[in-house]
Coordinates of C-alpha atoms in Angstrom, one line a residue:
X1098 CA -147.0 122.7 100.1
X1099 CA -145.2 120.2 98.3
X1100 CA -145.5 120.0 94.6
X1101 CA -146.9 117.4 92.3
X1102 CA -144.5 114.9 90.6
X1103 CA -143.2 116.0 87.3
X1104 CA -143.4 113.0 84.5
X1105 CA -140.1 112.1 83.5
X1106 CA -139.7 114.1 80.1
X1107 CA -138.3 112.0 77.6
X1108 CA -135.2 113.2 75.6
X1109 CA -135.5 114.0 71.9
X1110 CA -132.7 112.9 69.6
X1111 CA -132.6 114.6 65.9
X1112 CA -133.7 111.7 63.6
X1113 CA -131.6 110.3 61.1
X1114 CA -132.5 112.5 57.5
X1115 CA -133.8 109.9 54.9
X1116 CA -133.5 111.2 51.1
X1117 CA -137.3 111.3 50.1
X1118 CA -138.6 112.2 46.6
X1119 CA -140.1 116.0 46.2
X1120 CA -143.9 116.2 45.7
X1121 CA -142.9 117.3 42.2
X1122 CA -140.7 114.6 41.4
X1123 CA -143.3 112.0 42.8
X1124 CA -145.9 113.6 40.6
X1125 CA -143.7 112.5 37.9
X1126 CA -142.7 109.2 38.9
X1127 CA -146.6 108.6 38.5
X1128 CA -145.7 107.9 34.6
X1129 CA -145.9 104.0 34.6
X1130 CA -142.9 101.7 33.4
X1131 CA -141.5 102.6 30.3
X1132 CA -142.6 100.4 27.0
X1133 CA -139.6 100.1 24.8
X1134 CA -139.7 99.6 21.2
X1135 CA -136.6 99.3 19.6
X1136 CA -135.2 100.1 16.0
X1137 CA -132.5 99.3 13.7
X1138 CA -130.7 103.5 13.6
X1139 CA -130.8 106.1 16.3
X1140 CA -134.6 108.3 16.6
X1141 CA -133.6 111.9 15.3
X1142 CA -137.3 113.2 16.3
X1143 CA -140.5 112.9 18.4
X1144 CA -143.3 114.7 18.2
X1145 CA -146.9 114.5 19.2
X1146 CA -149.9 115.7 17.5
X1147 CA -151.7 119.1 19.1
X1148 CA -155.1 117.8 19.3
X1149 CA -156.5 114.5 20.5
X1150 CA -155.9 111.3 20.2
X1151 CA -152.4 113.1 20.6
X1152 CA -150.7 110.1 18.5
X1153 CA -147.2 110.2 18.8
X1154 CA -144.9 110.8 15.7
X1155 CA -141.5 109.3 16.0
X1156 CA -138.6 109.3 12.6
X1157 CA -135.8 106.9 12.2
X1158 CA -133.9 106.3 9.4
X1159 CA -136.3 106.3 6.3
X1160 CA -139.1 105.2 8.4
X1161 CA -142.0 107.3 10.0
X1162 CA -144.4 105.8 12.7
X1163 CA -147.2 107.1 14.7
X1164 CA -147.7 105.6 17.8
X1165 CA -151.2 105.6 19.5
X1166 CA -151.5 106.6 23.6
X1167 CA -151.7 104.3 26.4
X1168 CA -152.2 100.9 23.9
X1169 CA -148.4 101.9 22.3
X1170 CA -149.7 100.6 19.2
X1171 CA -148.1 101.4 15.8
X1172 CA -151.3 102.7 13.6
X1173 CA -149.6 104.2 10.6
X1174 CA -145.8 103.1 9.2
X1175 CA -144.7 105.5 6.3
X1176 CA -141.4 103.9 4.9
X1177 CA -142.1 105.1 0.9
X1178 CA -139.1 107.2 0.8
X1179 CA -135.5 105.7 0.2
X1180 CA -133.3 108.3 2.0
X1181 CA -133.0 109.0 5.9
X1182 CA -136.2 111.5 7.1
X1183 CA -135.7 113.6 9.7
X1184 CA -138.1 116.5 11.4
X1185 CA -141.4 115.3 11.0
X1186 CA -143.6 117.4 12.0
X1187 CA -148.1 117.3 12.8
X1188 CA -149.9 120.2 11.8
X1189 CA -151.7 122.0 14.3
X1190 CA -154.9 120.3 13.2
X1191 CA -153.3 116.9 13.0
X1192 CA -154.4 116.0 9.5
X1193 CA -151.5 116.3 7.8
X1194 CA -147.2 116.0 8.5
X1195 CA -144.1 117.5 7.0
X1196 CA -140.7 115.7 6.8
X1197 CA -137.6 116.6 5.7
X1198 CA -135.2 114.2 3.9
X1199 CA -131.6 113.3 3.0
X1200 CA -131.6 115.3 0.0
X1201 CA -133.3 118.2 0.9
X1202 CA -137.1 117.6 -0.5
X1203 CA -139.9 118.2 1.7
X1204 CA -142.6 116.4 2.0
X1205 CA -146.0 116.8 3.1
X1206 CA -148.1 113.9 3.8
X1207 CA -151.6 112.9 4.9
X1208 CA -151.9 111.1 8.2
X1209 CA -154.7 108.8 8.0
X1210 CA -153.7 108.0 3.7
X1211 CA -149.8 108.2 4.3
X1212 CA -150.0 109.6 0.8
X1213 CA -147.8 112.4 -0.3
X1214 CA -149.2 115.5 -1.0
X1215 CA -146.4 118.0 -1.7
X1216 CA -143.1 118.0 -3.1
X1217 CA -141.3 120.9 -2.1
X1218 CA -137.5 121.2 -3.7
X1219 CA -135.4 123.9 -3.1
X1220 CA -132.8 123.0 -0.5
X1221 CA -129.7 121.0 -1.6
X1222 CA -128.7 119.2 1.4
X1223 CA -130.2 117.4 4.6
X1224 CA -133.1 119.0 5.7
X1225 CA -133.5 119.0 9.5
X1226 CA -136.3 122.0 10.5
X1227 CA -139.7 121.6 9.2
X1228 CA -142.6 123.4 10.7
X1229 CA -145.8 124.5 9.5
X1230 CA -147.3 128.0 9.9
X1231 CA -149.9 129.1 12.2
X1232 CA -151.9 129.8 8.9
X1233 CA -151.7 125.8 7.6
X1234 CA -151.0 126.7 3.8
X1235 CA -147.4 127.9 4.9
X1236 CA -143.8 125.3 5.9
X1237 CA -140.7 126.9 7.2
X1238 CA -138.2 124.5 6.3
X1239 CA -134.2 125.0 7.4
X1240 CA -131.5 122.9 6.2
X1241 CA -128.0 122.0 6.0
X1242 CA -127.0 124.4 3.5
X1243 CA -127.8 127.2 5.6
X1244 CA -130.6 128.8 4.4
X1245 CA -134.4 128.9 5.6
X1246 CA -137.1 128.8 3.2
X1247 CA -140.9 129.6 3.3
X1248 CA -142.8 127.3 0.7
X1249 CA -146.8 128.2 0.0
X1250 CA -148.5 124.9 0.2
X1251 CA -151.3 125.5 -2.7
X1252 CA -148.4 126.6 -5.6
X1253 CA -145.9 124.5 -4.4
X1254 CA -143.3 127.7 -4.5
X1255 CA -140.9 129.7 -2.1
X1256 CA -142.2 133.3 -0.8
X1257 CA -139.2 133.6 1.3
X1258 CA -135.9 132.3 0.4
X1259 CA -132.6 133.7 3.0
X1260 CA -128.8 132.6 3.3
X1261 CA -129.5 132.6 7.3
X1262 CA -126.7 131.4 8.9
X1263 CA -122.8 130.2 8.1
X1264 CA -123.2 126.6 9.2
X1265 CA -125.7 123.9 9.5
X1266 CA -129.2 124.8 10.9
X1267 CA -130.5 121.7 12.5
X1268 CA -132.9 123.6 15.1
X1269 CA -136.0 126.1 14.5
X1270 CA -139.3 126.9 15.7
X1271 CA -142.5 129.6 14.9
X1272 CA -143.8 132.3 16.6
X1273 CA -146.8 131.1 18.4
X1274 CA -148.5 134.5 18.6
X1275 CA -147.4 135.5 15.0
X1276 CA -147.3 133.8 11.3
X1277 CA -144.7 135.7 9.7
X1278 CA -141.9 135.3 12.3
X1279 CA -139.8 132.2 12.5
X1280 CA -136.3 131.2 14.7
X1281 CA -133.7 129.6 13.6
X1282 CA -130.2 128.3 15.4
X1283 CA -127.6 126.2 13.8
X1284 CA -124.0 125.3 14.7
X1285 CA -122.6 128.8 14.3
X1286 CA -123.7 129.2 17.7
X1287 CA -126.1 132.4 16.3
X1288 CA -130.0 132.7 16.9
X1289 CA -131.5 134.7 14.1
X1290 CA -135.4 135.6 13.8
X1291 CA -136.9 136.1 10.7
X1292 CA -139.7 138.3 9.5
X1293 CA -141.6 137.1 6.1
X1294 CA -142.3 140.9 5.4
X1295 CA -138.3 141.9 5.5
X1296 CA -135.4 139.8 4.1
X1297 CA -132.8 141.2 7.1
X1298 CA -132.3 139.1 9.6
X1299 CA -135.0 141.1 12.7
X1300 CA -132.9 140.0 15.6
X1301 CA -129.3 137.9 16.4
X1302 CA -128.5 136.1 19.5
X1303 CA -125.5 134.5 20.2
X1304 CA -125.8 131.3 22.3
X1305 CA -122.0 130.3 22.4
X1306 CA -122.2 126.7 22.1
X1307 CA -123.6 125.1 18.7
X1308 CA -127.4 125.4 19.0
X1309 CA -129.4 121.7 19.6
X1310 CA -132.7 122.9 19.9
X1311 CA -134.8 126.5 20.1
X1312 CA -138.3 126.6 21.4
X1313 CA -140.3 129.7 22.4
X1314 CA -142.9 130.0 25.2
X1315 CA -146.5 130.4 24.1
X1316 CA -146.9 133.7 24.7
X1317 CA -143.6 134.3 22.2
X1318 CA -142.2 136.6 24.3
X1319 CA -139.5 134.5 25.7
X1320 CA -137.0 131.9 23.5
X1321 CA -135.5 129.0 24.9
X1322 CA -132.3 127.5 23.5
X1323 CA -129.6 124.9 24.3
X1324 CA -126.0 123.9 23.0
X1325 CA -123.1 122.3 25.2
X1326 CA -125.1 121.3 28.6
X1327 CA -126.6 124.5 29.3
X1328 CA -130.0 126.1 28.8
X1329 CA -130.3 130.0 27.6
X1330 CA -133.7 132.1 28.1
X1331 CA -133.8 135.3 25.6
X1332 CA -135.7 138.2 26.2
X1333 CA -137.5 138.9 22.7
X1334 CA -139.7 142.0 24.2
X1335 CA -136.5 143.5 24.8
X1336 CA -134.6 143.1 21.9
X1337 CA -133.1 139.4 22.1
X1338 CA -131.5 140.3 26.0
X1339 CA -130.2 137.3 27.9
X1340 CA -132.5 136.8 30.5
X1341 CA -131.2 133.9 32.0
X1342 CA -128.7 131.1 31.7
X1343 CA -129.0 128.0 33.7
X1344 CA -127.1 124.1 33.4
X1345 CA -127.9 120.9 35.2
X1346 CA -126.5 118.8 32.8
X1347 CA -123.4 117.0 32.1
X1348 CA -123.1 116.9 28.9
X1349 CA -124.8 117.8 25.7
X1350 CA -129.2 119.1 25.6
X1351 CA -130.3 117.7 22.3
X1352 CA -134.5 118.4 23.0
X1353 CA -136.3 121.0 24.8
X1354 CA -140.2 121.4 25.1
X1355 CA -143.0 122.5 27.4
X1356 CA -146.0 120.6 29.0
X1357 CA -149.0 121.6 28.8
X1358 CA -149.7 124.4 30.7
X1359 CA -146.1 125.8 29.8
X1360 CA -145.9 126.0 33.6
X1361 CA -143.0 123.2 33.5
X1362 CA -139.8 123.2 31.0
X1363 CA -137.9 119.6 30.3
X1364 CA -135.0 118.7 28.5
X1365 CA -133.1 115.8 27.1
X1366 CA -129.4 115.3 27.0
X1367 CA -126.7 112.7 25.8
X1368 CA -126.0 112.5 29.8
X1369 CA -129.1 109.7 29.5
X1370 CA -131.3 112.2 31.7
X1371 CA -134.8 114.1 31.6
X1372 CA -134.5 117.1 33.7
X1373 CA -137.8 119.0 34.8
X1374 CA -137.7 123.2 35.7
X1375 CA -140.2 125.4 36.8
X1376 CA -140.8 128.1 34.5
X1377 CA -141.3 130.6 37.1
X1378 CA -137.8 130.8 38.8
X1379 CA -136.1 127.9 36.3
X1380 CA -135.1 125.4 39.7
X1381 CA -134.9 121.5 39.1
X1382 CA -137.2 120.1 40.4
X1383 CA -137.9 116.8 38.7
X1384 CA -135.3 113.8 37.0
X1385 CA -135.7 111.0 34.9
X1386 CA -133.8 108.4 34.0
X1387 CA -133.2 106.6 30.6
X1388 CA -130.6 104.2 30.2
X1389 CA -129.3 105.4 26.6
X1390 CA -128.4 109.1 25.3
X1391 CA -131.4 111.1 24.4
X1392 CA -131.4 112.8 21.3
X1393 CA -135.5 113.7 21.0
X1394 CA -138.3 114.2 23.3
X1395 CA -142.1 115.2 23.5
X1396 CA -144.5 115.7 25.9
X1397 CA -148.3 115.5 24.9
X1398 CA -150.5 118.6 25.1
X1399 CA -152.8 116.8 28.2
X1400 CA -149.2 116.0 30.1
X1401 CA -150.1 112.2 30.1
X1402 CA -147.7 110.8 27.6
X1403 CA -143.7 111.4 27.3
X1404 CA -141.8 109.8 24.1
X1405 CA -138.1 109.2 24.2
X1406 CA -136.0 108.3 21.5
X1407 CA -132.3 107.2 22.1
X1408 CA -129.5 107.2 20.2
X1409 CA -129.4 103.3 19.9
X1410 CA -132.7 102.9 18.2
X1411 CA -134.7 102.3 21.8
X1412 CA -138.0 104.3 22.1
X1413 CA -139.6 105.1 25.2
X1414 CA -143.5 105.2 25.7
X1415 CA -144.3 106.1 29.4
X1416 CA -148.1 107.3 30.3
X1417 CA -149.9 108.3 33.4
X1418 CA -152.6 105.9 34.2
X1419 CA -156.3 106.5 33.1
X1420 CA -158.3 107.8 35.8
X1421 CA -161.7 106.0 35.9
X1422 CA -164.6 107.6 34.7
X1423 CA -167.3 106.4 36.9
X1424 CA -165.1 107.2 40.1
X1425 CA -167.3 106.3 43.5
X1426 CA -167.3 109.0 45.9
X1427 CA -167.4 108.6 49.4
X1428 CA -170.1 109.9 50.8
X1429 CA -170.6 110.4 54.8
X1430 CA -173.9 108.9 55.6
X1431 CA -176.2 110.4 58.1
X1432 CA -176.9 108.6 61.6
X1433 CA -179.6 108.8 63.8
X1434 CA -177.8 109.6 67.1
X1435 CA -179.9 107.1 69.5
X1436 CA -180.2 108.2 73.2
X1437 CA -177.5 105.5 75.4
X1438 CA -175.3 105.1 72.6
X1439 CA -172.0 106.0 72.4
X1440 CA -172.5 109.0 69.7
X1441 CA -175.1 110.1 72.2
X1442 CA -172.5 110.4 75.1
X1443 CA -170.2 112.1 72.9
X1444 CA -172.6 114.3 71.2
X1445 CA -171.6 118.4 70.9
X1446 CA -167.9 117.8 72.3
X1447 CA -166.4 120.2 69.1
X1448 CA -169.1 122.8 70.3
X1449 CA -167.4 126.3 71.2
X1450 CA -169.2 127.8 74.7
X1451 CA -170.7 130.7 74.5
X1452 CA -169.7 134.7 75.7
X1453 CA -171.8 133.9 79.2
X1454 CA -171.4 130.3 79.5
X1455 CA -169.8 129.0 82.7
X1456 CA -167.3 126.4 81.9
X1457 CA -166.8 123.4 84.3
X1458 CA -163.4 121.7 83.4
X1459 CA -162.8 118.1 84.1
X1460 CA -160.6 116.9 86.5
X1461 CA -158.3 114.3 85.3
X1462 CA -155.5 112.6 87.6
X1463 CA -152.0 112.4 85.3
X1464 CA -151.0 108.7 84.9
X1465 CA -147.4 107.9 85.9
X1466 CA -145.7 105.1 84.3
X1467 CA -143.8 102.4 86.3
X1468 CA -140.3 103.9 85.9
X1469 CA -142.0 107.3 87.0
X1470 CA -143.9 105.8 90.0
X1471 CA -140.2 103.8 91.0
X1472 CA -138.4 107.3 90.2
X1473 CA -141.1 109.2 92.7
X1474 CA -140.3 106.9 95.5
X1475 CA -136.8 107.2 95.0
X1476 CA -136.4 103.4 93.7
X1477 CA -133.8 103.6 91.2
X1478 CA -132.3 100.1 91.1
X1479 CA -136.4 99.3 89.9
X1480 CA -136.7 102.2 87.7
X1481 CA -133.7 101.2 86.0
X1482 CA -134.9 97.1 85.6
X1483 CA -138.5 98.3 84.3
X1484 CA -137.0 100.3 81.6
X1485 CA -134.1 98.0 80.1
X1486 CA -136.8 94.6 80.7
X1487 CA -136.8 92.2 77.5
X1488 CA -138.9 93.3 74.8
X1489 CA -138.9 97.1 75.6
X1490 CA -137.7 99.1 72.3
X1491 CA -138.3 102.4 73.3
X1492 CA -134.1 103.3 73.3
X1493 CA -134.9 107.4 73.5
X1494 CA -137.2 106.2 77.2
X1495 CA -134.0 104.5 78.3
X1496 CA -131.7 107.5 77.7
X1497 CA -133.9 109.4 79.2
X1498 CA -134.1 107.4 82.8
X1499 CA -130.2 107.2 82.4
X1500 CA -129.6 110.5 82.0
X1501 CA -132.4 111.7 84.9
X1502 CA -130.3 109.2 87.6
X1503 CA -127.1 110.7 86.6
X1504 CA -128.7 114.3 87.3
X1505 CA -129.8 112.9 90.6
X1506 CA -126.6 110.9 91.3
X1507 CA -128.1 107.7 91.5
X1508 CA -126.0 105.7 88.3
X1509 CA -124.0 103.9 91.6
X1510 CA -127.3 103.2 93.8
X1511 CA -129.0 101.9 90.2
X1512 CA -126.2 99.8 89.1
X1513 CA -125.0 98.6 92.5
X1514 CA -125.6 95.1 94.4
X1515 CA -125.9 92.9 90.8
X1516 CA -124.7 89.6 89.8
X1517 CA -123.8 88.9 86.2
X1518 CA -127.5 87.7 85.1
X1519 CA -128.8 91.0 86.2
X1520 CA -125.6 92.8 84.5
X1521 CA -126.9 90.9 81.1
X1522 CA -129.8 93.6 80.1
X1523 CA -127.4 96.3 81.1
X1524 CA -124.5 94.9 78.7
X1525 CA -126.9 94.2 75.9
X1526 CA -128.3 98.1 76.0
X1527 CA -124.7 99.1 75.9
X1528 CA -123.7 96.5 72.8
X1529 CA -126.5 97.9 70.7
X1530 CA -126.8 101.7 71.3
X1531 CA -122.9 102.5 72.3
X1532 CA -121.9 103.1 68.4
X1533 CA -125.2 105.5 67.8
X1534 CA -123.3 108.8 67.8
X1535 CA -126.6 110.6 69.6
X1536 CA -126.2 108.3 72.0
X1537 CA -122.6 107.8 73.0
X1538 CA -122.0 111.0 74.9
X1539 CA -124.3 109.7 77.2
X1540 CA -123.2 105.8 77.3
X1541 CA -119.7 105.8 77.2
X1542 CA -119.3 106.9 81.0
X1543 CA -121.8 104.6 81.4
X1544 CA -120.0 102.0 80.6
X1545 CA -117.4 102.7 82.3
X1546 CA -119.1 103.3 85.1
X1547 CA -120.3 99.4 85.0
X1548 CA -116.6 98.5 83.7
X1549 CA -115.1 100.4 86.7
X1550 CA -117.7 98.1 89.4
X1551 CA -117.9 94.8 88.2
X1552 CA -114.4 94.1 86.5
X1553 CA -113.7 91.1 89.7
X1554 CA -116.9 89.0 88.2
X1555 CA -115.3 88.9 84.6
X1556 CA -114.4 85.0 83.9
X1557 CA -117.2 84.0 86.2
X1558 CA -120.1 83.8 83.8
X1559 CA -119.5 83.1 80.1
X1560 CA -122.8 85.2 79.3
X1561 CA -121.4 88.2 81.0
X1562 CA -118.0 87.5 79.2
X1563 CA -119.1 86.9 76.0
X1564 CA -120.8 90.4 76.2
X1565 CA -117.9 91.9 77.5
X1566 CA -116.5 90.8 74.2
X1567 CA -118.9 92.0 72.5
X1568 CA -118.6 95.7 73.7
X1569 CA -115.1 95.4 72.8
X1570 CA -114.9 94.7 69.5
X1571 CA -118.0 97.2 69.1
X1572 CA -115.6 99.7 70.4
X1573 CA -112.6 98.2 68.5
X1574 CA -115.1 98.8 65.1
X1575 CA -115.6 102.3 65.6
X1576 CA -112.3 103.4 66.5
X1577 CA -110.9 102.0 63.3
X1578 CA -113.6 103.9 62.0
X1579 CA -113.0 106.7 63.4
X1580 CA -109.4 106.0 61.9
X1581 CA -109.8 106.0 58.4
X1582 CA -112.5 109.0 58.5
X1583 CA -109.6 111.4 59.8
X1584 CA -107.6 109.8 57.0
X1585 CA -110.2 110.7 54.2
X1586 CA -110.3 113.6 56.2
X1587 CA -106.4 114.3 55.4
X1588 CA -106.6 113.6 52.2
X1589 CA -109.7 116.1 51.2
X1590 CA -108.1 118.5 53.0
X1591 CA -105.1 118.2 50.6
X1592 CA -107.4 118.3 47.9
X1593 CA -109.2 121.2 48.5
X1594 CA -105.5 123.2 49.5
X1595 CA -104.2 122.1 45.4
X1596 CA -107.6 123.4 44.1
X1597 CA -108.1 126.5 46.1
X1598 CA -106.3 129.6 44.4
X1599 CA -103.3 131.0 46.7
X1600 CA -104.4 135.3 45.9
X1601 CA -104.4 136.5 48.9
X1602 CA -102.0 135.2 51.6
X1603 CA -103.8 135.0 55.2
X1604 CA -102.4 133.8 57.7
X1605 CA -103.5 130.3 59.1
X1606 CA -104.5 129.2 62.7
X1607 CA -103.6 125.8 63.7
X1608 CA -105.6 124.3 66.3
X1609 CA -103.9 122.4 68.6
X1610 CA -105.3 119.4 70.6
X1611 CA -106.2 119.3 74.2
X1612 CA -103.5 116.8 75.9
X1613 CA -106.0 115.5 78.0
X1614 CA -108.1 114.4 74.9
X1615 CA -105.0 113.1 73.2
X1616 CA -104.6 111.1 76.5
X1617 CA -108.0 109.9 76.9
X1618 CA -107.8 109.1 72.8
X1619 CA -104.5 107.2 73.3
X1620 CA -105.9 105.1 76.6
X1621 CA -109.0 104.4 75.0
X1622 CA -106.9 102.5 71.5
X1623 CA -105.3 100.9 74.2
X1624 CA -108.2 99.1 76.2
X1625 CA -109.0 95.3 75.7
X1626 CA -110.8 93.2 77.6
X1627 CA -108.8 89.6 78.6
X1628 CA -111.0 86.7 79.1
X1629 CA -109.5 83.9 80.4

């Protein structure tokens, strides 16, 4: 009993990889286009406020803004002071701010009033770190000459006064889970915590590259740090142990912080990028692009708003957009299936039969297509025209007919008994697919094949000739191609035997061409195509 006919199967080429963003980095690509606002001197902090609004608090020379979300309006401008301000700092309220200044003063401010509240003197040079506590009558302030200081708001006086470090401090942070410990780093490359209730330092780190910027997670079990262009994670449960050390950066990390859900870790760096980490396993999996170095960044508490501030004055304001509040849902509304309708026809289809049930398939004859029905009755000069007809774009179909006559034998009963206008959909298929390396394994006998028959009708019919030339300078193209990628080849090859330490000597095997290949290779170079 003979068999049924088999559709022809068509031949599946690997598709060409396009780079395509991560679902992570498209979630932050969501942030619309920055709005820059630029200033005279570079922005030395950002810093948003813990509850909403979650205004934006950015210092720059002697001037301190606050920035309102999504409008990027300025709604308070502090400029009182005469000497550069640096560290500004909300409280975890928001009602009040603490700056530090060029000559070491303190100063705690209102937000809404602007006015200043405190005073606090005690350091004698540029004060960079200024925090408040978790209880809001306490500041931690660190400065440039080395030591960190704890100032009670209501007296106006030090409780804790330490020589901390042996060279500038210009990072620090709390302890989110306690108000008597604070972290300092500074240039000295050391991270030192401190405990109010003891004056010795309660644990050292050494980061090994002057210290930028120290955050810690909010359970406080974990401190983040960075100096030079990497990022060190410290173990503070067990005793300030380097838990790990990561670097995706080129040059120096000036900011750190956390979103929202401390689920995602970003950080700034003079390299003009934002890089985004996941704080489980500390992979990249986000980037950002600014066009100036970063020197301070801040991500609001809800995740909707990053600041940016560069070290030639710009300031970046990007934002999610709003979602709408009154958001229609789409709800599926409920037919009445009428009896001759269509619904009616194709009513209970997705309905599972039942243990008992008998089941009656369908019957359904398998649709051949013309080049199948041509191939079935062993027509291969038509199968051949009804694939490569004008208009038909399906390329993997095509390869696939070609390659089922050459399994049957049939290229020389397809191609056979044409003129030159028939040869012109054969040539064309050859001009534009010979150069596809998926392809070519399949073509290139092809087309020699066609070559090999019809090389007496060349100079007979200018359309046949002109794609003759065609197909030779295609071929022409890729061989000086192929030309200078064995030389780029060479040359990384050299490259890679200066860089790669000689230790061990092993002995190398040289692979020697096949001389048929060099043969084919040589004849190939040498073919042209003369049109008279």
């Amino acid at each position: 009993m003979a068999t049924d006919f088999q559709k022809l199967p068509r031949k599946q080429f690997p598709k060409t990889e396009l780079r395509t963003d991560s679902k992570e980095n498209k979630q932050w690509k969501l942030f619309q286009f920055p709005v820059i606002v630029k200033e005279y001197s570079a922005i030395n902090c950002v810093h948003f406020s813990p509850v909403e609004p979650y205004n934006c608090l950015v210092t720059s020379s002697a001037k301190v803004q606050i920035f309102a979300p999504y409008t990027n309006e300025i709604i308070r401008t502090s400029s009182r002071s005469k000497e550069n301000v640096y560290g500004a700092r909300f409280r975890l309220d928001g009602k009040l701010m603490v700056t530090g200044g060029e000559s070491g003063t303190v100063q705690v401010l209102d937000v809404n009033s602007r006015a200043i509240l405190r005073n606090l003197k005690g350091h004698t040079k540029p004060t960079h770190v200024c925090h408040f506590g978790r209880e809001h009558m306490k500041v931690f302030s660190a400065s440039d000459d080395k030591t960190v200081r704890c100032w009670d708001l209501p007296t106006e006086k030090e409780t804790f006064v330490v020589k901390a470090h042996k060279d500038y401090i210009r990072s620090g942070c709390i302890n989110p889970t306690s108000s008597d410990i604070f972290i300092s780093g500074s240039y000295d490359h050391k991270i030192k915590m401190w405990d109010l209730r003891s004056p010795s330092v309660a644990m050292e780190m050494n980061h090994g590259a002057p210290i930028e910027c120290v955050i810690f997670h909010q359970n406080g079990s974990l401190c983040i740090s960075s100096g030079g262009n990497y990022i060190n994670v410290w173990d503070i449960i067990a005793g300030g142990k380097l838990y790990h050390q990561f670097s995706n950066h080129q040059k120096t990390i000036t900011s750190l912080c956390f979103n929202g859900d401390y689920t995602r870790l970003l950080s700034g760096s003079l390299d003009r990028h934002v890089k985004v980490y996941d704080i489980e396993d500390y992979s990249l999996v986000a980037n950002i692009d600014y066009p100036s170095p970063i020197l301070a960044m801040d991500i609001s508490a809800d995740s909707q708003h990053i600041v940016v501030g560069m070290s030639d004055g710009a300031i970046s304001l990007r934002h999610k957009k709003k979602t709408l509040i009154n958001e229609k849902v789409n709800r599926k509304r409920s037919y009445k299936v009428l009896p001759g309708t269509y619904l009616h026809r194709i009513r209970n289809r997705s309905a599972k039969p039942n243990k008992h049930d008998v089941i009656i398939r369908d019957t359904f004859t398998k649709k051949l297509s013309k080049a199948d029905r041509h191939l079935q009755k062993f027509r291969y000069h038509e199968a051949l025209d009804c694939v490569l007809v004008t208009g038909c774009d399906n390329t993997e179909y095509v390869i696939s007919v070609l390659t089922e006559l050459s399994r049957r034998n049939a290229l020389k009963v397809a191609l056979k008994n044409r003129d030159a206008n028939s040869l012109l959909s054969i040539m064309k298929f050859l001009v534009r697919n010979i150069s596809c390396p998926f392809y070519a394994k399949i073509l290139v006998p092809i087309a020699d094949l066609v070559l090999t028959m019809y090389s007496s009708i060349a100079g007979t019919n200018k359309k046949f000739d002109l794609m003759l030339k065609k197909l030779s300078a295609r071929i022409k193209a890729d061989l000086r191609t192929y030309e200078e990628m064995m030389k780029l080849l060479g040359a990384m090859e050299q490259v890679f035997t200066m860089i790669t330490p000689h230790t061990v000597n092993t002995p190398h095997t040289t692979i020697m061409p096949n001389a048929n290949e060099v043969a084919s290779d040589q004849n190939v170079t040498d073919v042209d195509f003369v049109i008279e």
